[in-house]
Amino acid sequence: MSKKKLSLRFIILYAILGVGLISCGREEQPSSLDTEKESKTKAVQESERSIFDSSVTTFTREEENISIDADVVIPDTVKEKRVYCASGEPLPLSEMSEEMKNDLLPPDISLKFDHDDNSPFFSLENLEDIDHAFVLAYNNSCEFIINSRLYQHYTNCIVTETFAEEYNADLYQKKENLDFMSQADAADTVRRLFKKYGINLGEVVTAYVMDHETMQQEEDIIDISGEADSSLKKESWSSADDTYYFYFRQEYNGIPLIYNLYAGQGFEDGEEATVMLNQSGIVGAGIQGCYAWTQTDAVDLISLDKAADTFFQNYKGLVGTSYEVKRISFMMDIIPGKDNTAELRPVWVFDTTVSGEDYSFESKMVIDAVNGQELTV
């Protein structure tokens, strides 16, 4: 072999080894295709995150007259970027009346069933003992009402509106439990009874623990002319009158519902589903939005950022008015339709304190979680 060929082989071998040594001495450099792929993947991930992120627990943003420093509440059942809407028709509660009577009403009350087939109402009454007169009513506006004389006595003992001069509801929040049943067991009992009839009650928003001593002291009777009338007061009170008064949220697929709150119906938080329970059974209830739901299409959700964009767009810059948001919740809103039907849609709910020079009030701003529009009257 000639020296020329031998030298050439050494040059080639050295070049190969040199490249290998350089490669081992530094990180492998990605190709332009790899870099482009990684960039696209990251963009997709960021896009998906911006659509809906169920792991968000706080949200902060401030501009001009709007301050958001909020806890964010998203149900555990909302794990994907999509949820299902639903359509609803009134629950056929009147068809279940006999069974409901046995389940829901105090067992020591003898009741008769009275229903006019041409009427949307039905009632269960015991007229022999007026102190236990019971009326169970349901109509095509999807309201479920239990109204007893005991319920009337009890409601004469409590004023829950914080703005009212007679407000006294805080007196019923000094105790957690009553002797006949714990508060947790009482709430579970109510949920179980109503779930059987398609009414799904979720979390307790507010609980008033109404002991008979406080009720006896606070009972305030006003007659039809607006004058106090002590003759209408309950004759006697005992521990049998101890009662839980719950404000519940309803649920759909584990997601809390609100009932058209943005339409200004005047409900306190959770007041659209209230139930009174004592040791004899349910003595009063008022539940709005009792629908039989049929699941419809899955929908893509907008991000909280985009919902906040709508909030700022609608309220930023209003002179003399400030907006402070401390809580934002992902919920489903019952939106009434035609012929007693309804639609269930996902929404972002901003619990907001609206303040001016001489006023301040609490409000809920509801943003459609699909199209980003604010739901207003």
CSV table of C-alpha atoms in Angstrom, one decimal:
chain,number,residue,atom,x,y,z
A,1,MET,CA,0.0,0.0,0.0
A,2,SER,CA,1.4,3.4,-1.0
A,3,LYS,CA,2.1,6.1,1.6
A,4,LYS,CA,-0.4,8.3,-0.2
A,5,LYS,CA,-3.3,5.8,0.2
A,6,LEU,CA,-2.3,5.2,3.8
A,7,SER,CA,-2.4,8.9,4.6
A,8,LEU,CA,-5.8,9.3,3.0
A,9,ARG,CA,-7.2,6.5,5.2
A,10,PHE,CA,-5.9,8.1,8.3
A,11,ILE,CA,-7.5,11.5,7.3
A,12,ILE,CA,-10.9,9.8,6.7
A,13,LEU,CA,-10.7,7.9,10.0
A,14,TYR,CA,-9.6,11.0,11.9
A,15,ALA,CA,-12.5,12.9,10.4
A,16,ILE,CA,-15.0,10.3,11.5
A,17,LEU,CA,-13.6,10.1,15.0
A,18,GLY,CA,-13.6,13.9,15.3
A,19,VAL,CA,-17.2,14.1,14.5
A,20,GLY,CA,-18.0,11.5,17.1
A,21,LEU,CA,-15.9,13.2,19.7
A,22,ILE,CA,-17.7,16.5,19.0
A,23,SER,CA,-21.1,14.9,19.3
A,24,CYS,CA,-20.2,13.3,22.6
A,25,GLY,CA,-18.9,16.5,24.0
A,26,ARG,CA,-22.2,18.5,23.5
A,27,GLU,CA,-26.0,17.9,23.6
A,28,GLU,CA,-27.5,16.6,20.5
A,29,GLN,CA,-29.0,19.5,18.5
A,30,PRO,CA,-32.6,19.0,17.3
A,31,SER,CA,-33.4,19.2,13.7
A,32,SER,CA,-35.5,22.1,12.3
A,33,LEU,CA,-38.3,19.6,11.9
A,34,ASP,CA,-38.1,18.6,15.6
A,35,THR,CA,-38.1,22.2,16.6
A,36,GLU,CA,-41.1,23.0,14.5
A,37,LYS,CA,-43.0,19.9,15.9
A,38,GLU,CA,-42.3,20.9,19.5
A,39,SER,CA,-43.4,24.5,18.8
A,40,LYS,CA,-46.7,23.3,17.3
A,41,THR,CA,-47.3,20.9,20.2
A,42,LYS,CA,-46.7,23.7,22.8
A,43,ALA,CA,-49.0,26.0,20.9
A,44,VAL,CA,-51.8,23.4,20.9
A,45,GLN,CA,-51.4,22.8,24.6
A,46,GLU,CA,-51.5,26.5,25.3
A,47,SER,CA,-54.6,26.8,23.1
A,48,GLU,CA,-56.3,24.0,24.9
A,49,ARG,CA,-55.4,25.5,28.3
A,50,SER,CA,-56.8,28.9,27.2
A,51,ILE,CA,-60.1,27.2,26.2
A,52,PHE,CA,-60.9,25.8,29.7
A,53,ASP,CA,-58.7,24.9,32.7
A,54,SER,CA,-60.5,23.1,35.4
A,55,SER,CA,-57.4,23.3,37.7
A,56,VAL,CA,-57.7,27.0,38.2
A,57,THR,CA,-58.4,27.9,41.9
A,58,THR,CA,-57.8,31.7,41.9
A,59,PHE,CA,-58.1,34.5,39.4
A,60,THR,CA,-56.8,38.0,39.6
A,61,ARG,CA,-57.2,41.0,37.3
A,62,GLU,CA,-57.7,44.7,37.9
A,63,GLU,CA,-58.5,47.6,35.5
A,64,GLU,CA,-59.9,51.0,36.3
A,65,ASN,CA,-63.1,50.5,38.4
A,66,ILE,CA,-63.0,46.7,38.4
A,67,SER,CA,-61.1,44.5,40.8
A,68,ILE,CA,-61.1,40.7,40.6
A,69,ASP,CA,-59.3,38.8,43.3
A,70,ALA,CA,-61.4,35.7,43.4
A,71,ASP,CA,-61.6,32.2,44.5
A,72,VAL,CA,-62.6,30.0,41.6
A,73,VAL,CA,-64.9,27.1,42.2
A,74,ILE,CA,-65.1,24.4,39.5
A,75,PRO,CA,-66.8,21.1,40.3
A,76,ASP,CA,-64.7,18.0,40.4
A,77,THR,CA,-67.1,16.5,37.8
A,78,VAL,CA,-65.9,19.0,35.2
A,79,LYS,CA,-62.7,17.3,34.1
A,80,GLU,CA,-62.9,18.0,30.4
A,81,LYS,CA,-63.1,21.1,28.2
A,82,ARG,CA,-66.7,20.1,27.3
A,83,VAL,CA,-69.9,19.6,29.2
A,84,TYR,CA,-73.4,18.5,28.2
A,85,CYS,CA,-76.4,20.9,28.0
A,86,ALA,CA,-80.0,19.7,28.6
A,87,SER,CA,-83.6,20.4,27.8
A,88,GLY,CA,-86.2,20.2,30.4
A,89,GLU,CA,-90.0,19.8,30.9
A,90,PRO,CA,-91.9,20.1,34.2
A,91,LEU,CA,-91.6,17.0,36.4
A,92,PRO,CA,-94.9,15.1,36.5
A,93,LEU,CA,-95.0,15.4,40.3
A,94,SER,CA,-98.8,15.3,40.4
A,95,GLU,CA,-98.8,11.8,39.1
A,96,MET,CA,-96.7,10.7,42.1
A,97,SER,CA,-98.8,12.5,44.7
A,98,GLU,CA,-99.9,9.5,46.8
A,99,GLU,CA,-96.4,8.1,47.1
A,100,MET,CA,-95.0,11.6,47.8
A,101,LYS,CA,-97.6,12.0,50.5
A,102,ASN,CA,-96.2,8.9,52.3
A,103,ASP,CA,-92.6,9.9,51.8
A,104,LEU,CA,-92.5,13.6,52.4
A,105,LEU,CA,-95.2,14.5,54.9
A,106,PRO,CA,-95.3,13.9,58.7
A,107,PRO,CA,-96.6,10.3,59.3
A,108,ASP,CA,-99.1,11.3,62.0
A,109,ILE,CA,-101.1,13.6,59.8
A,110,SER,CA,-104.2,12.1,58.0
A,111,LEU,CA,-104.5,13.7,54.6
A,112,LYS,CA,-106.9,13.4,51.7
A,113,PHE,CA,-106.0,13.9,48.0
A,114,ASP,CA,-107.8,16.5,46.0
A,115,HIS,CA,-107.0,17.2,42.4
A,116,ASP,CA,-108.9,18.8,39.6
A,117,ASP,CA,-107.8,17.2,36.3
A,118,ASN,CA,-108.4,20.4,34.5
A,119,SER,CA,-106.1,22.3,36.9
A,120,PRO,CA,-102.3,22.4,37.0
A,121,PHE,CA,-102.5,22.4,40.8
A,122,PHE,CA,-103.1,19.6,43.2
A,123,SER,CA,-103.3,19.6,47.0
A,124,LEU,CA,-103.3,17.4,50.0
A,125,GLU,CA,-105.3,18.8,52.9
A,126,ASN,CA,-106.4,18.0,56.4
A,127,LEU,CA,-109.0,20.5,57.4
A,128,GLU,CA,-110.0,18.8,60.6
A,129,ASP,CA,-106.9,20.0,62.5
A,130,ILE,CA,-106.2,23.4,61.2
A,131,ASP,CA,-102.9,23.6,63.2
A,132,HIS,CA,-101.6,20.9,60.9
A,133,ALA,CA,-103.3,22.0,57.7
A,134,PHE,CA,-101.1,20.9,54.9
A,135,VAL,CA,-101.2,22.0,51.3
A,136,LEU,CA,-98.9,20.4,48.7
A,137,ALA,CA,-99.0,22.3,45.4
A,138,TYR,CA,-97.3,22.0,42.1
A,139,ASN,CA,-98.0,23.9,38.9
A,140,ASN,CA,-96.7,24.1,35.3
A,141,SER,CA,-94.3,26.9,36.2
A,142,CYS,CA,-92.2,24.1,37.8
A,143,GLU,CA,-92.7,25.1,41.4
A,144,PHE,CA,-92.9,22.6,44.2
A,145,ILE,CA,-94.5,23.9,47.4
A,146,ILE,CA,-95.2,22.4,50.8
A,147,ASN,CA,-97.1,24.8,53.0
A,148,SER,CA,-98.3,23.9,56.5
A,149,ARG,CA,-99.6,25.9,59.4
A,150,LEU,CA,-96.4,24.9,61.3
A,151,TYR,CA,-94.4,26.3,58.3
A,152,GLN,CA,-96.4,29.6,58.6
A,153,HIS,CA,-95.6,29.8,62.3
A,154,TYR,CA,-91.9,29.1,61.8
A,155,THR,CA,-91.5,31.7,59.0
A,156,ASN,CA,-93.1,34.3,61.3
A,157,CYS,CA,-90.0,33.7,63.5
A,158,ILE,CA,-87.3,34.4,61.0
A,159,VAL,CA,-86.4,37.3,58.7
A,160,THR,CA,-83.5,36.4,56.4
A,161,GLU,CA,-83.2,39.5,54.3
A,162,THR,CA,-80.1,41.2,55.6
A,163,PHE,CA,-81.3,44.7,54.5
A,164,ALA,CA,-84.5,44.4,56.6
A,165,GLU,CA,-84.8,46.2,59.8
A,166,GLU,CA,-86.2,43.1,61.5
A,167,TYR,CA,-83.4,40.9,60.3
A,168,ASN,CA,-82.7,38.1,62.9
A,169,ALA,CA,-81.5,35.1,60.9
A,170,ASP,CA,-78.1,35.2,62.7
A,171,LEU,CA,-79.9,34.1,65.9
A,172,TYR,CA,-80.4,30.8,64.2
A,173,GLN,CA,-76.8,30.2,63.3
A,174,LYS,CA,-75.4,30.1,66.8
A,175,LYS,CA,-76.0,26.3,67.0
A,176,GLU,CA,-74.8,23.7,64.6
A,177,ASN,CA,-77.0,20.7,65.5
A,178,LEU,CA,-80.4,20.0,67.1
A,179,ASP,CA,-81.0,17.1,69.5
A,180,PHE,CA,-83.3,15.1,67.2
A,181,MET,CA,-80.7,14.8,64.3
A,182,SER,CA,-77.4,16.2,63.3
A,183,GLN,CA,-77.4,18.9,60.7
A,184,ALA,CA,-75.4,16.7,58.2
A,185,ASP,CA,-77.9,13.8,58.6
A,186,ALA,CA,-80.8,16.2,58.3
A,187,ALA,CA,-79.5,17.5,55.0
A,188,ASP,CA,-78.8,14.0,53.7
A,189,THR,CA,-82.4,13.0,54.7
A,190,VAL,CA,-83.8,15.9,52.7
A,191,ARG,CA,-81.6,15.1,49.6
A,192,ARG,CA,-82.7,11.4,49.7
A,193,LEU,CA,-86.4,12.2,49.9
A,194,PHE,CA,-86.4,14.6,47.0
A,195,LYS,CA,-84.0,12.7,44.8
A,196,LYS,CA,-86.6,9.9,44.5
A,197,TYR,CA,-88.8,12.4,42.6
A,198,GLY,CA,-86.1,13.7,40.3
A,199,ILE,CA,-85.2,16.8,42.4
A,200,ASN,CA,-81.4,16.7,43.0
A,201,LEU,CA,-80.4,18.9,45.9
A,202,GLY,CA,-76.7,19.5,46.2
A,203,GLU,CA,-74.7,21.5,48.6
A,204,VAL,CA,-76.3,23.4,51.5
A,205,VAL,CA,-75.7,27.1,50.8
A,206,THR,CA,-77.2,28.3,54.2
A,207,ALA,CA,-78.5,26.4,57.2
A,208,TYR,CA,-80.6,28.0,59.9
A,209,VAL,CA,-80.8,25.9,63.1
A,210,MET,CA,-84.2,27.0,64.5
A,211,ASP,CA,-84.6,26.0,68.1
A,212,HIS,CA,-88.0,26.4,69.7
A,213,GLU,CA,-86.8,28.8,72.5
A,214,THR,CA,-85.6,31.3,70.0
A,215,MET,CA,-88.6,30.9,67.7
A,216,GLN,CA,-91.0,31.4,70.6
A,217,GLN,CA,-89.2,34.7,71.5
A,218,GLU,CA,-89.0,35.9,67.9
A,219,GLU,CA,-92.4,35.0,66.5
A,220,ASP,CA,-94.0,38.2,65.1
A,221,ILE,CA,-97.5,38.0,63.8
A,222,ILE,CA,-98.9,40.8,61.5
A,223,ASP,CA,-102.5,40.6,60.3
A,224,ILE,CA,-103.8,41.4,56.9
A,225,SER,CA,-103.9,45.1,57.7
A,226,GLY,CA,-100.3,45.2,58.8
A,227,GLU,CA,-101.0,45.4,62.5
A,228,ALA,CA,-99.5,43.1,65.1
A,229,ASP,CA,-102.0,40.5,66.3
A,230,SER,CA,-100.8,38.3,69.3
A,231,SER,CA,-103.9,36.1,69.1
A,232,LEU,CA,-102.4,34.5,65.9
A,233,LYS,CA,-99.3,33.4,67.7
A,234,LYS,CA,-98.6,29.7,68.2
A,235,GLU,CA,-100.2,28.6,71.5
A,236,SER,CA,-97.2,26.5,72.8
A,237,TRP,CA,-93.7,25.6,71.9
A,238,SER,CA,-91.6,22.5,72.6
A,239,SER,CA,-88.5,20.7,71.5
A,240,ALA,CA,-90.8,18.9,68.9
A,241,ASP,CA,-90.7,22.3,67.0
A,242,ASP,CA,-86.9,22.3,66.7
A,243,THR,CA,-86.4,22.7,62.9
A,244,TYR,CA,-83.7,22.9,60.3
A,245,TYR,CA,-84.2,25.5,57.6
A,246,PHE,CA,-82.0,24.7,54.6
A,247,TYR,CA,-81.1,26.7,51.5
A,248,PHE,CA,-80.0,24.2,48.9
A,249,ARG,CA,-78.5,24.3,45.4
A,250,GLN,CA,-79.9,21.9,42.9
A,251,GLU,CA,-77.4,19.9,40.7
A,252,TYR,CA,-77.1,18.4,37.3
A,253,ASN,CA,-74.4,15.8,36.6
A,254,GLY,CA,-72.7,17.1,39.8
A,255,ILE,CA,-72.7,20.7,38.6
A,256,PRO,CA,-74.6,23.2,40.8
A,257,LEU,CA,-77.6,25.0,39.2
A,258,ILE,CA,-78.7,28.5,39.5
A,259,TYR,CA,-82.3,29.5,38.6
A,260,ASN,CA,-82.3,32.5,36.3
A,261,LEU,CA,-80.7,34.7,38.9
A,262,TYR,CA,-79.6,37.3,36.4
A,263,ALA,CA,-83.3,38.0,35.6
A,264,GLY,CA,-83.6,39.9,39.0
A,265,GLN,CA,-86.1,37.5,40.6
A,266,GLY,CA,-84.8,38.6,44.0
A,267,PHE,CA,-83.7,35.2,45.3
A,268,GLU,CA,-81.0,35.1,48.0
A,269,ASP,CA,-78.2,32.7,47.3
A,270,GLY,CA,-79.8,29.2,47.4
A,271,GLU,CA,-83.3,30.5,48.1
A,272,GLU,CA,-84.7,28.9,45.0
A,273,ALA,CA,-84.6,25.6,46.8
A,274,THR,CA,-85.6,25.8,50.5
A,275,VAL,CA,-86.7,23.1,52.9
A,276,MET,CA,-87.8,23.0,56.6
A,277,LEU,CA,-87.4,19.7,58.4
A,278,ASN,CA,-88.3,18.8,62.0
A,279,GLN,CA,-88.5,15.4,63.8
A,280,SER,CA,-91.9,14.7,62.3
A,281,GLY,CA,-90.9,15.3,58.7
A,282,ILE,CA,-90.8,18.0,56.1
A,283,VAL,CA,-93.0,20.9,57.3
A,284,GLY,CA,-92.3,23.3,54.5
A,285,ALA,CA,-90.6,23.6,51.1
A,286,GLY,CA,-90.3,25.9,48.1
A,287,ILE,CA,-88.3,24.6,45.2
A,288,GLN,CA,-88.1,26.4,41.8
A,289,GLY,CA,-87.1,24.9,38.5
A,290,CYS,CA,-88.4,21.3,39.0
A,291,TYR,CA,-87.7,19.9,35.5
A,292,ALA,CA,-87.2,16.4,34.0
A,293,TRP,CA,-83.9,16.9,32.2
A,294,THR,CA,-82.9,15.3,28.9
A,295,GLN,CA,-79.2,15.5,28.0
A,296,THR,CA,-78.4,17.1,24.7
A,297,ASP,CA,-75.2,18.0,22.9
A,298,ALA,CA,-71.8,18.4,24.4
A,299,VAL,CA,-70.4,22.0,24.1
A,300,ASP,CA,-67.0,23.5,24.1
A,301,LEU,CA,-66.3,25.9,26.9
A,302,ILE,CA,-64.7,29.3,26.8
A,303,SER,CA,-61.9,30.1,29.3
A,304,LEU,CA,-62.3,32.1,32.5
A,305,ASP,CA,-60.1,34.7,30.8
A,306,LYS,CA,-62.6,35.1,28.0
A,307,ALA,CA,-65.5,35.3,30.4
A,308,ALA,CA,-63.6,38.0,32.3
A,309,ASP,CA,-63.1,39.9,29.0
A,310,THR,CA,-66.8,40.2,28.7
A,311,PHE,CA,-67.1,41.4,32.3
A,312,PHE,CA,-64.6,44.1,31.7
A,313,GLN,CA,-66.0,45.1,28.4
A,314,ASN,CA,-69.5,45.6,29.9
A,315,TYR,CA,-68.5,47.4,33.1
A,316,LYS,CA,-65.1,49.0,32.8
A,317,GLY,CA,-65.0,52.7,32.9
A,318,LEU,CA,-68.4,53.3,34.4
A,319,VAL,CA,-67.9,56.6,36.3
A,320,GLY,CA,-68.9,56.5,40.0
A,321,THR,CA,-69.4,52.7,40.1
A,322,SER,CA,-66.9,50.1,41.2
A,323,TYR,CA,-67.1,46.3,40.9
A,324,GLU,CA,-65.3,43.9,43.3
A,325,VAL,CA,-65.3,40.2,42.6
A,326,LYS,CA,-64.3,37.7,45.3
A,327,ARG,CA,-65.8,34.5,43.9
A,328,ILE,CA,-66.3,33.0,40.5
A,329,SER,CA,-68.2,29.7,40.0
A,330,PHE,CA,-68.7,27.4,37.1
A,331,MET,CA,-72.4,26.4,37.1
A,332,MET,CA,-75.4,25.5,35.0
A,333,ASP,CA,-78.2,28.0,34.5
A,334,ILE,CA,-81.9,27.1,34.1
A,335,ILE,CA,-83.1,29.3,31.3
A,336,PRO,CA,-86.9,29.2,31.0
A,337,GLY,CA,-88.3,28.7,27.5
A,338,LYS,CA,-91.7,28.6,25.8
A,339,ASP,CA,-94.6,26.3,26.9
A,340,ASN,CA,-93.1,25.7,30.4
A,341,THR,CA,-89.9,24.2,28.9
A,342,ALA,CA,-86.4,25.2,29.9
A,343,GLU,CA,-82.8,24.9,28.8
A,344,LEU,CA,-79.7,24.1,30.9
A,345,ARG,CA,-76.5,25.9,29.9
A,346,PRO,CA,-73.0,26.2,31.4
A,347,VAL,CA,-72.1,29.6,32.8
A,348,TRP,CA,-69.4,31.5,34.7
A,349,VAL,CA,-71.0,33.3,37.7
A,350,PHE,CA,-69.2,36.3,39.1
A,351,ASP,CA,-70.2,37.1,42.7
A,352,THR,CA,-69.8,40.9,42.6
A,353,THR,CA,-70.1,43.8,45.1
A,354,VAL,CA,-71.3,46.8,43.2
A,355,SER,CA,-70.6,50.1,45.0
A,356,GLY,CA,-71.2,53.8,44.4
A,357,GLU,CA,-71.0,57.0,46.4
A,358,ASP,CA,-74.1,56.2,48.6
A,359,TYR,CA,-74.9,52.5,47.8
A,360,SER,CA,-73.5,49.0,47.8
A,361,PHE,CA,-75.2,45.7,46.9
A,362,GLU,CA,-74.3,42.2,46.0
A,363,SER,CA,-75.0,40.9,42.5
A,364,LYS,CA,-74.3,38.0,40.3
A,365,MET,CA,-73.0,38.6,36.8
A,366,VAL,CA,-73.6,35.5,34.6
A,367,ILE,CA,-71.5,34.9,31.5
A,368,ASP,CA,-72.5,32.2,29.1
A,369,ALA,CA,-69.6,29.7,29.1
A,370,VAL,CA,-70.2,28.7,25.5
A,371,ASN,CA,-70.5,32.0,23.6
A,372,GLY,CA,-69.1,34.4,26.1
A,373,GLN,CA,-72.2,36.7,26.2
A,374,GLU,CA,-73.6,38.1,29.5
A,375,LEU,CA,-77.0,36.8,30.3
A,376,THR,CA,-79.3,39.7,31.1
A,377,VAL,CA,-83.0,40.4,31.1
